[in-house]
Amino acid sequence: MSDAQVKMIVLSTEDLDESIKFYTETLGFPLKFRDGNHFAALDGGTVTLALATKLDHPIYGQVVVGIKTDDVDGVAAAIEDNGGGVARGPYNDAHERRAVVYDSQGNGLVVYKSLPPA
């Protein structure tokens, strides 16, 4: 599974406007895009820093690491076979194939790959 790359860190927020203001004005992260009042992506260089409310956060209340891979199903199975857990098995959303999983210590991960444009 050498294709796996950490590409995103997802933080929880109850106030997206305040979180965007904090991370852009206080820490200087440029805003990449915003999706309504529930999700924003900030440019953290090689890693995207995502801010998400309960509506879009995969495991609200936890810091979740997003790992990009070419084999979501295989990675989710390997995690489950090696002491981790699957919170939500592989599925397609509007833009990605993804699985929400836990590592062997209970830390939240989202493994994903981009889907081709429809």
Short mmCIF file of C-alpha atoms in Angstrom, two decimals:
data_model
loop_
_atom_site.label_atom_id
_atom_site.label_comp_id
_atom_site.label_asym_id
_atom_site.label_seq_id
_atom_site.Cartn_x
_atom_site.Cartn_y
_atom_site.Cartn_z
CA MET A 1 0.00 0.00 0.00
CA SER A 2 2.81 2.36 -0.82
CA ASP A 3 0.44 4.67 -2.71
CA ALA A 4 -1.07 6.03 0.54
CA GLN A 5 -0.51 9.74 1.15
CA VAL A 6 -1.67 11.95 4.03
CA LYS A 7 -3.51 14.72 2.22
CA MET A 8 -5.97 16.12 4.76
CA ILE A 9 -6.51 16.79 8.43
CA VAL A 10 -10.14 17.37 9.42
CA LEU A 11 -10.95 19.44 12.49
CA SER A 12 -14.36 19.85 14.11
CA THR A 13 -16.03 23.24 14.42
CA GLU A 14 -19.36 24.49 15.67
CA ASP A 15 -18.79 27.94 14.13
CA LEU A 16 -17.34 27.74 10.63
CA ASP A 17 -17.08 31.52 10.21
CA GLU A 18 -15.09 31.88 13.43
CA SER A 19 -12.83 28.94 12.57
CA ILE A 20 -12.13 30.29 9.08
CA LYS A 21 -11.34 33.70 10.54
CA PHE A 22 -8.99 32.17 13.12
CA TYR A 23 -7.04 30.01 10.68
CA THR A 24 -6.86 32.59 7.88
CA GLU A 25 -6.26 35.76 9.91
CA THR A 26 -4.36 34.43 12.92
CA LEU A 27 -2.30 31.70 11.25
CA GLY A 28 -2.34 32.88 7.64
CA PHE A 29 -3.69 29.77 5.93
CA PRO A 30 -5.29 30.71 2.57
CA LEU A 31 -8.89 29.61 2.07
CA LYS A 32 -9.07 27.13 -0.84
CA PHE A 33 -12.86 26.79 -0.86
CA ARG A 34 -15.92 26.84 1.33
CA ASP A 35 -19.04 24.69 1.10
CA GLY A 36 -21.90 26.58 2.73
CA ASN A 37 -21.85 26.76 6.50
CA HIS A 38 -20.55 23.25 7.04
CA PHE A 39 -17.12 22.74 5.40
CA ALA A 40 -14.04 24.72 4.43
CA ALA A 41 -10.66 23.72 3.06
CA LEU A 42 -7.53 25.70 3.84
CA ASP A 43 -4.23 25.49 1.99
CA GLY A 44 -1.74 23.88 4.34
CA GLY A 45 0.88 23.30 1.66
CA THR A 46 1.09 19.59 0.93
CA VAL A 47 -1.80 18.89 3.32
CA THR A 48 -5.28 20.42 3.31
CA LEU A 49 -6.56 21.61 6.66
CA ALA A 50 -10.31 21.03 6.64
CA LEU A 51 -12.83 22.58 9.01
CA ALA A 52 -16.13 20.73 9.28
CA THR A 53 -19.34 20.94 11.25
CA LYS A 54 -21.34 17.89 12.33
CA LEU A 55 -22.96 17.80 8.89
CA ASP A 56 -19.72 17.02 7.01
CA HIS A 57 -17.26 15.76 9.63
CA PRO A 58 -16.65 11.99 9.32
CA ILE A 59 -16.19 11.51 13.11
CA TYR A 60 -17.27 14.76 14.76
CA GLY A 61 -15.27 15.68 17.85
CA GLN A 62 -12.11 13.91 16.70
CA VAL A 63 -9.20 15.04 14.59
CA VAL A 64 -9.41 12.83 11.50
CA VAL A 65 -6.57 12.20 9.07
CA GLY A 66 -7.46 11.88 5.38
CA ILE A 67 -5.35 9.38 3.49
CA LYS A 68 -5.48 9.33 -0.29
CA THR A 69 -5.04 5.90 -1.87
CA ASP A 70 -5.77 4.12 -5.13
CA ASP A 71 -7.43 1.17 -3.32
CA VAL A 72 -10.00 2.33 -0.77
CA ASP A 73 -11.60 -1.11 -0.48
CA GLY A 74 -8.28 -2.89 -0.01
CA VAL A 75 -7.03 -0.42 2.58
CA ALA A 76 -10.31 -0.59 4.55
CA ALA A 77 -10.11 -4.41 4.55
CA ALA A 78 -6.45 -4.36 5.62
CA ILE A 79 -7.25 -1.97 8.48
CA GLU A 80 -10.04 -4.23 9.71
CA ASP A 81 -7.87 -7.36 9.35
CA ASN A 82 -5.06 -5.78 11.38
CA GLY A 83 -6.79 -4.57 14.52
CA GLY A 84 -8.52 -1.44 13.26
CA GLY A 85 -12.21 -0.94 12.63
CA VAL A 86 -14.57 0.26 9.95
CA ALA A 87 -17.08 2.93 10.99
CA ARG A 88 -18.51 3.25 7.48
CA GLY A 89 -17.48 0.83 4.77
CA PRO A 90 -16.36 1.92 1.32
CA TYR A 91 -18.95 4.07 -0.47
CA ASN A 92 -19.10 6.67 -3.23
CA ASP A 93 -20.11 10.23 -2.52
CA ALA A 94 -20.38 13.00 -5.11
CA HIS A 95 -16.63 13.25 -5.74
CA GLU A 96 -14.82 10.42 -3.97
CA ARG A 97 -14.81 6.77 -3.03
CA ARG A 98 -14.18 6.71 0.70
CA ALA A 99 -14.28 4.69 3.90
CA VAL A 100 -14.34 6.00 7.46
CA VAL A 101 -12.13 3.80 9.64
CA TYR A 102 -10.26 3.64 12.94
CA ASP A 103 -6.66 2.59 13.41
CA SER A 104 -5.72 -0.03 16.02
CA GLN A 105 -5.72 2.67 18.73
CA GLY A 106 -9.11 4.19 17.86
CA ASN A 107 -7.88 7.20 15.89
CA GLY A 108 -10.17 8.27 13.06
CA LEU A 109 -9.08 8.04 9.43
CA VAL A 110 -10.78 8.62 6.12
CA VAL A 111 -9.28 6.72 3.21
CA TYR A 112 -10.34 8.07 -0.15
CA LYS A 113 -9.67 8.40 -3.84
CA SER A 114 -11.09 10.86 -6.31
CA LEU A 115 -13.74 9.62 -8.72
CA PRO A 116 -13.57 10.56 -12.40
CA PRO A 117 -15.85 13.46 -13.37
CA ALA A 118 -19.35 12.36 -14.32
#
